[in-house]
mmCIF file with all atom_site columns, C-alpha atoms in Angstrom:
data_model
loop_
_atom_site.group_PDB
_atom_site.id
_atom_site.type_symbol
_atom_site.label_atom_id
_atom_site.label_alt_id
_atom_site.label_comp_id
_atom_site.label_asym_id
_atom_site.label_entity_id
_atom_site.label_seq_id
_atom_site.pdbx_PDB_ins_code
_atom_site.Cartn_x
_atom_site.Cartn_y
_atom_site.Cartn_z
_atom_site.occupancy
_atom_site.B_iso_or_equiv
_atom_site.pdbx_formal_charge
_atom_site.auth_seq_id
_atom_site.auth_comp_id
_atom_site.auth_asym_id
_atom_site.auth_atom_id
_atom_site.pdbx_PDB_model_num
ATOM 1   C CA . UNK N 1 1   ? -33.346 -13.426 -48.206 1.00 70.00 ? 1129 UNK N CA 1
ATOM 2   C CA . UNK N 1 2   ? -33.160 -16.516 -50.605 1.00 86.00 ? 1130 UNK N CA 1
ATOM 3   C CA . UNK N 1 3   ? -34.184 -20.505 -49.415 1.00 93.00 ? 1131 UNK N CA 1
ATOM 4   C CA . UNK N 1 4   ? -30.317 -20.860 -48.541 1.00 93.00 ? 1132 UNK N CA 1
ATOM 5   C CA . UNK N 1 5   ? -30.399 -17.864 -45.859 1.00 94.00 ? 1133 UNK N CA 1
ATOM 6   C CA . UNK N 1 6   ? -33.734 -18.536 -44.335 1.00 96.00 ? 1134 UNK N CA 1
ATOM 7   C CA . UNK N 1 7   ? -32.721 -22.681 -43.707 1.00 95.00 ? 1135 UNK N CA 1
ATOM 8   C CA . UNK N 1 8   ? -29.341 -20.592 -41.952 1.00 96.00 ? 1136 UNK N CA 1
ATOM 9   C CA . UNK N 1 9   ? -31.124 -18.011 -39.371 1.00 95.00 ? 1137 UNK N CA 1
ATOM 10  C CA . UNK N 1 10  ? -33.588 -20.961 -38.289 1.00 96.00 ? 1138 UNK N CA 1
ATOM 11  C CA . UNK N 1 11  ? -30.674 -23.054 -37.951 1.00 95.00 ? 1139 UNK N CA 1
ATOM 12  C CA . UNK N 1 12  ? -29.405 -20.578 -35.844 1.00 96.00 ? 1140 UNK N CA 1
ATOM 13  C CA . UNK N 1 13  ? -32.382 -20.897 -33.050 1.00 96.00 ? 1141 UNK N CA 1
ATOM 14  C CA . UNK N 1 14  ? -30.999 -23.923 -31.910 1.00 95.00 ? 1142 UNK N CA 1
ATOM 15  C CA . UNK N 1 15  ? -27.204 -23.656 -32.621 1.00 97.00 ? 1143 UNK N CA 1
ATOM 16  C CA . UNK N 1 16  ? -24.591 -21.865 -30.789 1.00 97.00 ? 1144 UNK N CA 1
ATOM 17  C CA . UNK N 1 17  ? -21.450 -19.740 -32.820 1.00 98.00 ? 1145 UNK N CA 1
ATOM 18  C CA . UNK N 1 18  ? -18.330 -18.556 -31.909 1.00 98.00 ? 1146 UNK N CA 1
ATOM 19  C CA . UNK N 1 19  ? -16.110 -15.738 -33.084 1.00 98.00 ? 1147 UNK N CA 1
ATOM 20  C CA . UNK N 1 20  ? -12.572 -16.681 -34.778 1.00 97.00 ? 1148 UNK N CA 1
ATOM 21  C CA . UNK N 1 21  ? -10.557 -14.133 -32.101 1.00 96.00 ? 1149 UNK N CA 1
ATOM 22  C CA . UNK N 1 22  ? -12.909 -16.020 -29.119 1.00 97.00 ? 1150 UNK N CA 1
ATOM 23  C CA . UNK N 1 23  ? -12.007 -19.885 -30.777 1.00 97.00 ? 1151 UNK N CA 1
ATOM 24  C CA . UNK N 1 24  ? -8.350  -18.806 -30.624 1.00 96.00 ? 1152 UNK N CA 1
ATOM 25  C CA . UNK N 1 25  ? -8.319  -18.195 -27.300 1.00 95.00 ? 1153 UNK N CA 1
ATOM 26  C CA . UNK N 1 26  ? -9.978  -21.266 -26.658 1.00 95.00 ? 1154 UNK N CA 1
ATOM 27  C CA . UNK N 1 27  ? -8.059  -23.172 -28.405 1.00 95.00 ? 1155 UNK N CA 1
ATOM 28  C CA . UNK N 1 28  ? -5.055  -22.482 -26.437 1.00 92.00 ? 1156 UNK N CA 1
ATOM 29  C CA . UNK N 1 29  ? -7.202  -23.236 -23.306 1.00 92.00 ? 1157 UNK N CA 1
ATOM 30  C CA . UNK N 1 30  ? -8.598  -26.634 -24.292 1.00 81.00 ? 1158 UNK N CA 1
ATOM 31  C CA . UNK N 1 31  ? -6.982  -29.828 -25.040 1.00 79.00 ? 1159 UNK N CA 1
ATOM 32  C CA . UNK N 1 32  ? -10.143 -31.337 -25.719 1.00 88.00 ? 1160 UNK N CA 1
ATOM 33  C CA . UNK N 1 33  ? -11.805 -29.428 -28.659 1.00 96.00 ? 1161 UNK N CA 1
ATOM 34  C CA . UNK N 1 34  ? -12.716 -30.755 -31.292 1.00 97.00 ? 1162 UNK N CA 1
ATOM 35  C CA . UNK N 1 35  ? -12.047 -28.771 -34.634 1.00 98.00 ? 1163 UNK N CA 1
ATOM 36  C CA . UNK N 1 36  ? -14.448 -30.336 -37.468 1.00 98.00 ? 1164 UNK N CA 1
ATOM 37  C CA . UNK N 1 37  ? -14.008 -29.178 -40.369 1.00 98.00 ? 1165 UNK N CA 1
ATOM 38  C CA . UNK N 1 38  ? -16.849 -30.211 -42.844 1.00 98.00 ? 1166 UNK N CA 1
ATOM 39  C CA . UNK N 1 39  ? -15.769 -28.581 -46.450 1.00 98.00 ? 1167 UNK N CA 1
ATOM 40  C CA . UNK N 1 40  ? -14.522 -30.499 -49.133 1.00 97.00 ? 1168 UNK N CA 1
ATOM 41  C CA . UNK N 1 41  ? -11.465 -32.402 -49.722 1.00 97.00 ? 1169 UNK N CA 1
ATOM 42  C CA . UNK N 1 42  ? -10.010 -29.510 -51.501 1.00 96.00 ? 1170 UNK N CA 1
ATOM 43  C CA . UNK N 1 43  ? -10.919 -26.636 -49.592 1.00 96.00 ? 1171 UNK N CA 1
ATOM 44  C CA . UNK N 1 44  ? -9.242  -28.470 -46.305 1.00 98.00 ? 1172 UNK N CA 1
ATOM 45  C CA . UNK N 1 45  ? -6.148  -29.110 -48.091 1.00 97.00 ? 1173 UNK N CA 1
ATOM 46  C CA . UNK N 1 46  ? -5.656  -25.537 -49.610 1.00 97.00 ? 1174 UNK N CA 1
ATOM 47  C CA . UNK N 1 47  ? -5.763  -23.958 -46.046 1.00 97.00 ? 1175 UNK N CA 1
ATOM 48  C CA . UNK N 1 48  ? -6.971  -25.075 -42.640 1.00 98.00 ? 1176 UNK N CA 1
ATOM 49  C CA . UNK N 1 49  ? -6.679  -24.609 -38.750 1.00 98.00 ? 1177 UNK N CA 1
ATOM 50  C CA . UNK N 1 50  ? -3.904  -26.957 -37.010 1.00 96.00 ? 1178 UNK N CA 1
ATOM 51  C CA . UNK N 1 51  ? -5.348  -29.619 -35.890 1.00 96.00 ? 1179 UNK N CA 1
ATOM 52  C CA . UNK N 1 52  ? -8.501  -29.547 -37.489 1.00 97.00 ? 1180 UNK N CA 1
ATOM 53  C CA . UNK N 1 53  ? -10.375 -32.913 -38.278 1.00 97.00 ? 1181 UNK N CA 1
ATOM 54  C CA . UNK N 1 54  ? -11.400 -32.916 -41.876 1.00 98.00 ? 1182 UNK N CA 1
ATOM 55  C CA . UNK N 1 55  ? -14.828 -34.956 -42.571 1.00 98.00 ? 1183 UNK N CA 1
ATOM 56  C CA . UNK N 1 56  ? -16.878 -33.517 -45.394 1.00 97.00 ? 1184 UNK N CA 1
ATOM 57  C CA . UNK N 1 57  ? -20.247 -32.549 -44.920 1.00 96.00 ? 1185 UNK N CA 1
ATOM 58  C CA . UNK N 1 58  ? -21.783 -34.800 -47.678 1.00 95.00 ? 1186 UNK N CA 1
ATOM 59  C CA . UNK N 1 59  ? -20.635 -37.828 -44.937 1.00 97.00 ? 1187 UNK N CA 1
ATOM 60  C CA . UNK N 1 60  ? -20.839 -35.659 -41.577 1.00 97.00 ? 1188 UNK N CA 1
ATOM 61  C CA . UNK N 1 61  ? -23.927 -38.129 -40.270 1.00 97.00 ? 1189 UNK N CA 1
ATOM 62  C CA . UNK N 1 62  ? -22.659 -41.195 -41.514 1.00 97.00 ? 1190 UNK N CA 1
ATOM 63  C CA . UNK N 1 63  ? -19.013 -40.231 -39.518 1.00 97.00 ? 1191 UNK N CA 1
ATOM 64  C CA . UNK N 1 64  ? -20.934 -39.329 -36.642 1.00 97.00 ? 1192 UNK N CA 1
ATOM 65  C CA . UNK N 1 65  ? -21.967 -43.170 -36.102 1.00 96.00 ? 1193 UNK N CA 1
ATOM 66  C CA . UNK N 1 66  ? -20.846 -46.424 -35.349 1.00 96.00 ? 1194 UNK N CA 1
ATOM 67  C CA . UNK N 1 67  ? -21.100 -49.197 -37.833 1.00 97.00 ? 1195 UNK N CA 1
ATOM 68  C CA . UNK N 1 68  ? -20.676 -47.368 -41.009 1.00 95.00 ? 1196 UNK N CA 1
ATOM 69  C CA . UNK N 1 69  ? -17.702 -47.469 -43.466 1.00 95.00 ? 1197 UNK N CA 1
ATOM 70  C CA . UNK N 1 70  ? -17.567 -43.182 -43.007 1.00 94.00 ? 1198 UNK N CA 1
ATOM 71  C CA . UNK N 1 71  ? -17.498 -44.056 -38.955 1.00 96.00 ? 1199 UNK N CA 1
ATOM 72  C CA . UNK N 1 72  ? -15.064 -41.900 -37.566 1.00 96.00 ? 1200 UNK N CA 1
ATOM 73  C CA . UNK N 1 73  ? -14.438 -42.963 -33.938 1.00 96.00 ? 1201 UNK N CA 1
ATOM 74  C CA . UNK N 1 74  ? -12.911 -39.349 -32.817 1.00 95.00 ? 1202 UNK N CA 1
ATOM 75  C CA . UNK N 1 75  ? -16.664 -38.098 -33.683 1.00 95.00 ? 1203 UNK N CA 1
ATOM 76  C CA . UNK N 1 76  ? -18.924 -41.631 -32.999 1.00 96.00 ? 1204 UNK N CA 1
ATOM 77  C CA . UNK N 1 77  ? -17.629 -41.571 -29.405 1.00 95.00 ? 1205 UNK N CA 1
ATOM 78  C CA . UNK N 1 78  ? -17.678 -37.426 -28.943 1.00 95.00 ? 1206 UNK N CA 1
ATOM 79  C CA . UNK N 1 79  ? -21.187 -36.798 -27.632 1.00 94.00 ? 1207 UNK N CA 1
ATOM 80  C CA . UNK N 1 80  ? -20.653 -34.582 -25.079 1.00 94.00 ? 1208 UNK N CA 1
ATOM 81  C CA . UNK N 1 81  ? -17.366 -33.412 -26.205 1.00 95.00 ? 1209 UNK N CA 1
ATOM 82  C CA . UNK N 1 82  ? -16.850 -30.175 -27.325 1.00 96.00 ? 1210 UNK N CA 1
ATOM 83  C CA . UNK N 1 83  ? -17.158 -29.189 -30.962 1.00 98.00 ? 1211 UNK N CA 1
ATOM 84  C CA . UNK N 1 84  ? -16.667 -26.235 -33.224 1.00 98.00 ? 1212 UNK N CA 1
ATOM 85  C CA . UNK N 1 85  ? -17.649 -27.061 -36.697 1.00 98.00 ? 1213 UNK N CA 1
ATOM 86  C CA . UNK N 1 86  ? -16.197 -25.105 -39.934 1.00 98.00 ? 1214 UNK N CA 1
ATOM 87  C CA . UNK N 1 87  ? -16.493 -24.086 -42.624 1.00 98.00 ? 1215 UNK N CA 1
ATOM 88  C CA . UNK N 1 88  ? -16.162 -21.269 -45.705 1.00 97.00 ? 1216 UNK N CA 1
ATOM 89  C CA . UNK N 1 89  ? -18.410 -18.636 -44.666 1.00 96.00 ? 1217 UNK N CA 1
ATOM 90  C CA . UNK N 1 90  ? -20.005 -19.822 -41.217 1.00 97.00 ? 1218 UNK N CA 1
ATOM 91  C CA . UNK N 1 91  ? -22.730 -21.170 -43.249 1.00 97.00 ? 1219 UNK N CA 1
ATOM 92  C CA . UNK N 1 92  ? -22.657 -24.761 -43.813 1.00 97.00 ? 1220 UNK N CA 1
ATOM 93  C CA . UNK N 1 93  ? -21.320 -25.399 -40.617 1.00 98.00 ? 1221 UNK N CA 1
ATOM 94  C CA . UNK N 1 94  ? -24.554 -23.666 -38.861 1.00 98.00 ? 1222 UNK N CA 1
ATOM 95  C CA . UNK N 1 95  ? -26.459 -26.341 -40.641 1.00 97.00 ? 1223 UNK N CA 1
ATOM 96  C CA . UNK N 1 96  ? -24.232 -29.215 -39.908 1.00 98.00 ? 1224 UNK N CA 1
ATOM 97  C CA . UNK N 1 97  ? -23.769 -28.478 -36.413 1.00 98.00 ? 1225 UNK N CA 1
ATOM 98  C CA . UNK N 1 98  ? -27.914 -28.507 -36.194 1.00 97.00 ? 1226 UNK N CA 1
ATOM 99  C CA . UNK N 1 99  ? -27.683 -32.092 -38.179 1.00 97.00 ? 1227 UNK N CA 1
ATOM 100 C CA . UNK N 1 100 ? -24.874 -32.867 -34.890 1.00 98.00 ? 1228 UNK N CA 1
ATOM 101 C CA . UNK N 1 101 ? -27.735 -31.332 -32.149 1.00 97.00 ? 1229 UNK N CA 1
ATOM 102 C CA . UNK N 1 102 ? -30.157 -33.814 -33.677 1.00 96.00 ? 1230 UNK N CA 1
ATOM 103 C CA . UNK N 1 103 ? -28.255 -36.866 -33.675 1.00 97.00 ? 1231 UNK N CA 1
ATOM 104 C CA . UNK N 1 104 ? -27.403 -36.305 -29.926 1.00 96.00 ? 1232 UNK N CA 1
ATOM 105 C CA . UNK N 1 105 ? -23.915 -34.140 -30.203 1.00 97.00 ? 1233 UNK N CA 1
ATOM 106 C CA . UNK N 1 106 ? -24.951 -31.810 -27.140 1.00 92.00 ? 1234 UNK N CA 1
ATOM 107 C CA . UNK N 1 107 ? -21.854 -29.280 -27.499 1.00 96.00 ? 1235 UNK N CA 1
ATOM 108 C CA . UNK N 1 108 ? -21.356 -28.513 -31.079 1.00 97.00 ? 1236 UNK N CA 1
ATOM 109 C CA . UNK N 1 109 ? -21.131 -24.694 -32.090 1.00 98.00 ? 1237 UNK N CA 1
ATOM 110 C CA . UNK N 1 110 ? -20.460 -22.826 -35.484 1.00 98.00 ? 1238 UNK N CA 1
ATOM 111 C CA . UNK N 1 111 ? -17.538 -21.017 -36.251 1.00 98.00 ? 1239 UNK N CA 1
ATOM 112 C CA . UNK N 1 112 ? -18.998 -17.838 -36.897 1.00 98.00 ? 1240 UNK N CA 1
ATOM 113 C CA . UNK N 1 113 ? -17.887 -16.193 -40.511 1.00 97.00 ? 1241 UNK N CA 1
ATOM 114 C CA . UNK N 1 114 ? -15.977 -19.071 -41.110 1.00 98.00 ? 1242 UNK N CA 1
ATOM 115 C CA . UNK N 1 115 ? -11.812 -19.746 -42.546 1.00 97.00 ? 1243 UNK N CA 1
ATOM 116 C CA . UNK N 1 116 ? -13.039 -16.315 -44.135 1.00 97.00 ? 1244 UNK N CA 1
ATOM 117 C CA . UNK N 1 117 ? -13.591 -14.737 -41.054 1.00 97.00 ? 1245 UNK N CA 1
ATOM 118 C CA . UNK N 1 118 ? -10.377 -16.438 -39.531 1.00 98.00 ? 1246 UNK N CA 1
ATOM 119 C CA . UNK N 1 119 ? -8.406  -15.487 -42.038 1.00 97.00 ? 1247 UNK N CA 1
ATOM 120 C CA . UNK N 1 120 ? -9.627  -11.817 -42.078 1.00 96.00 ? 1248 UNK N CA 1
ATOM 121 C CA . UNK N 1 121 ? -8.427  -11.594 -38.412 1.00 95.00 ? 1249 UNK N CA 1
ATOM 122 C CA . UNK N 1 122 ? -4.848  -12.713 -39.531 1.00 95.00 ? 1250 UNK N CA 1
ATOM 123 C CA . UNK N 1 123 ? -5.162  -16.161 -37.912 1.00 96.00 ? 1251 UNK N CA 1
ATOM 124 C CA . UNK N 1 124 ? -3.078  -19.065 -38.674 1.00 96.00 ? 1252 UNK N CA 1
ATOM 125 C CA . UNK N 1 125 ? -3.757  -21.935 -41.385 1.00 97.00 ? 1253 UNK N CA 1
ATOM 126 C CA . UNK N 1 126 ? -1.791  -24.145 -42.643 1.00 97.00 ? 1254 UNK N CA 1
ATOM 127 C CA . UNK N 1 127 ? -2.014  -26.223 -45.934 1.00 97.00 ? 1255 UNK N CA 1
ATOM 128 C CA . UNK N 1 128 ? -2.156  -29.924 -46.447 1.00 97.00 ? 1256 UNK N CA 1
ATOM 129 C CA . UNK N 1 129 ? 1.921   -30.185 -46.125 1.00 97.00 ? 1257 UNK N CA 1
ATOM 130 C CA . UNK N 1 130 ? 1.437   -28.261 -42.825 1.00 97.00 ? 1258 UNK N CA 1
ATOM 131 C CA . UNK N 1 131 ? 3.250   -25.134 -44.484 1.00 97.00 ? 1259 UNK N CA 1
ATOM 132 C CA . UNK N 1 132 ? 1.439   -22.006 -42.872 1.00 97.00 ? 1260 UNK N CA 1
ATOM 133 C CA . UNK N 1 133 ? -0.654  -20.521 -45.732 1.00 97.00 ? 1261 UNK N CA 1
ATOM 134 C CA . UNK N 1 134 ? 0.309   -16.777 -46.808 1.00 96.00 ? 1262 UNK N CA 1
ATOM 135 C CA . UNK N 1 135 ? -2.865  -14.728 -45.283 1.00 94.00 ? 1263 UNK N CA 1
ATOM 136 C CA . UNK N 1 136 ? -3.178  -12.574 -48.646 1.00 94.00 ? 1264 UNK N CA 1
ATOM 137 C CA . UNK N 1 137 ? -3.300  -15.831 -50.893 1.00 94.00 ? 1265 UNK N CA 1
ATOM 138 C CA . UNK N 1 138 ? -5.735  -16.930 -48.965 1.00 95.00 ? 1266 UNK N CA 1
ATOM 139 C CA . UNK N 1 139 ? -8.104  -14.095 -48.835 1.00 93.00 ? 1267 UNK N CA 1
ATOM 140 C CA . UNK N 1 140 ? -7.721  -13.646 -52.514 1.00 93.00 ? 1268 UNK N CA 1
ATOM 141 C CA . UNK N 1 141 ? -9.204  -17.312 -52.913 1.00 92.00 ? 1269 UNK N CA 1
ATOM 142 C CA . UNK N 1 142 ? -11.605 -16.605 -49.849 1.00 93.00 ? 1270 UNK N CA 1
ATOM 143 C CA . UNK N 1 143 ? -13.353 -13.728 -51.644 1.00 91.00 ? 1271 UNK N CA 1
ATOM 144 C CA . UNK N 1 144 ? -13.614 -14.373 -55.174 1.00 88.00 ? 1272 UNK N CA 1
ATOM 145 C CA . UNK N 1 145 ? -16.616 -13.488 -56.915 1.00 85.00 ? 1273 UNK N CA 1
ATOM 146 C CA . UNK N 1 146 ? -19.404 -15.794 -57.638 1.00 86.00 ? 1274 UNK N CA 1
ATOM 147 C CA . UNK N 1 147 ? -18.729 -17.069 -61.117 1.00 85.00 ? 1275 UNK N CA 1
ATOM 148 C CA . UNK N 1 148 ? -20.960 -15.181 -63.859 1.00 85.00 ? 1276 UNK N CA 1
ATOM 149 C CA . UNK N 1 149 ? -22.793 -18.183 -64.799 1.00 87.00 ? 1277 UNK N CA 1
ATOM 150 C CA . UNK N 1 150 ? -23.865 -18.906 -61.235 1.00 88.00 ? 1278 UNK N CA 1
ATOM 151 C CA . UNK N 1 151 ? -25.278 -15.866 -60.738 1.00 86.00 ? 1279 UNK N CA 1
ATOM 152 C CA . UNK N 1 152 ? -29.542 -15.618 -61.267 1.00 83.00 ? 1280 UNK N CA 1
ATOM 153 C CA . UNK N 1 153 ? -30.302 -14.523 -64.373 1.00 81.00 ? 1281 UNK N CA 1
ATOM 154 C CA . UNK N 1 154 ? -31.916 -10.991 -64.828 1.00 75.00 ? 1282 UNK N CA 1
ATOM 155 C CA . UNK N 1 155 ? -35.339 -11.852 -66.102 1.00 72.00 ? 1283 UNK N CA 1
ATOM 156 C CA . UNK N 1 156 ? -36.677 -8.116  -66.149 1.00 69.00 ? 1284 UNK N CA 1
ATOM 157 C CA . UNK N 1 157 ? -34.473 -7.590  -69.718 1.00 59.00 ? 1285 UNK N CA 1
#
């Protein structure tokens, strides 16, 4: 398990997740949700969940406040709201939700496997012009390979 993974499953002592077919439901069940979703710019506008708020993770804490110019006031004044943060895998949101427990947010859970997992259970997302996304197009982007050169070298040669 590499630095990334461990920071993840001790994240996940304190952090709650929930599965896509389970956020569905309550989705159509609760008015007052809040979808977060903290990946970049890019990734939100290729494909997302209606509704979803977009607030990237590199400004999640700074959103999550009054008196900042990244202050969003959905989030500053949604303490005790519910929240189900989002992300690619189910990763990053794990850890971002923990940042949310820490600053006070006492219902924040992780959407557990992510858009990917979403996707993979033929959910609907739509793209920044609110067209719905085509589910194969998506999980073609959602599951390419890890680029060569990011890969760890093989030092054994």
């Amino acid at each position: 398990m590499d630095d990334y993974q461990k920071l993840v499953a001790k994240a996940l002592v304190s952090v709650d997740e929930i599965l896509p077919w389970d956020l569905e439901e309550e989705i159509e069940q609760n008015s007052d949700l809040i979808l977060l979703d903290i990946r970049e710019q890019a990734e939100f506008e290729m494909m997302h969940i209606k509704d979803a708020l977009h607030v990237a993770r590199g400004v999640l804490e700074g959103a999550c406040v009054w008196n900042y110019d990244d202050t969003i006031p959905q989030l500053a004044e949604a303490r005790n709201q519910n929240i189900v943060l989002i992300c690619r895998s189910g990763n990053r949101s794990v850890l971002a939700a923990l940042t949310m427990r820490q600053m006070g947010f006492e219902n924040v859970r992780s959407l557990k496997l992510g858009i990917k997992g979403w996707n993979d259970n033929d959910l609907e997302m739509l793209n920044i012009k609110n067209d719905i996304v085509d589910i194969d197009e998506a999980d073609k982007w959602l599951n390419q390979a890890v680029a060569e050169e990011k890969l760890q070298p093989n030092l054994s040669v």
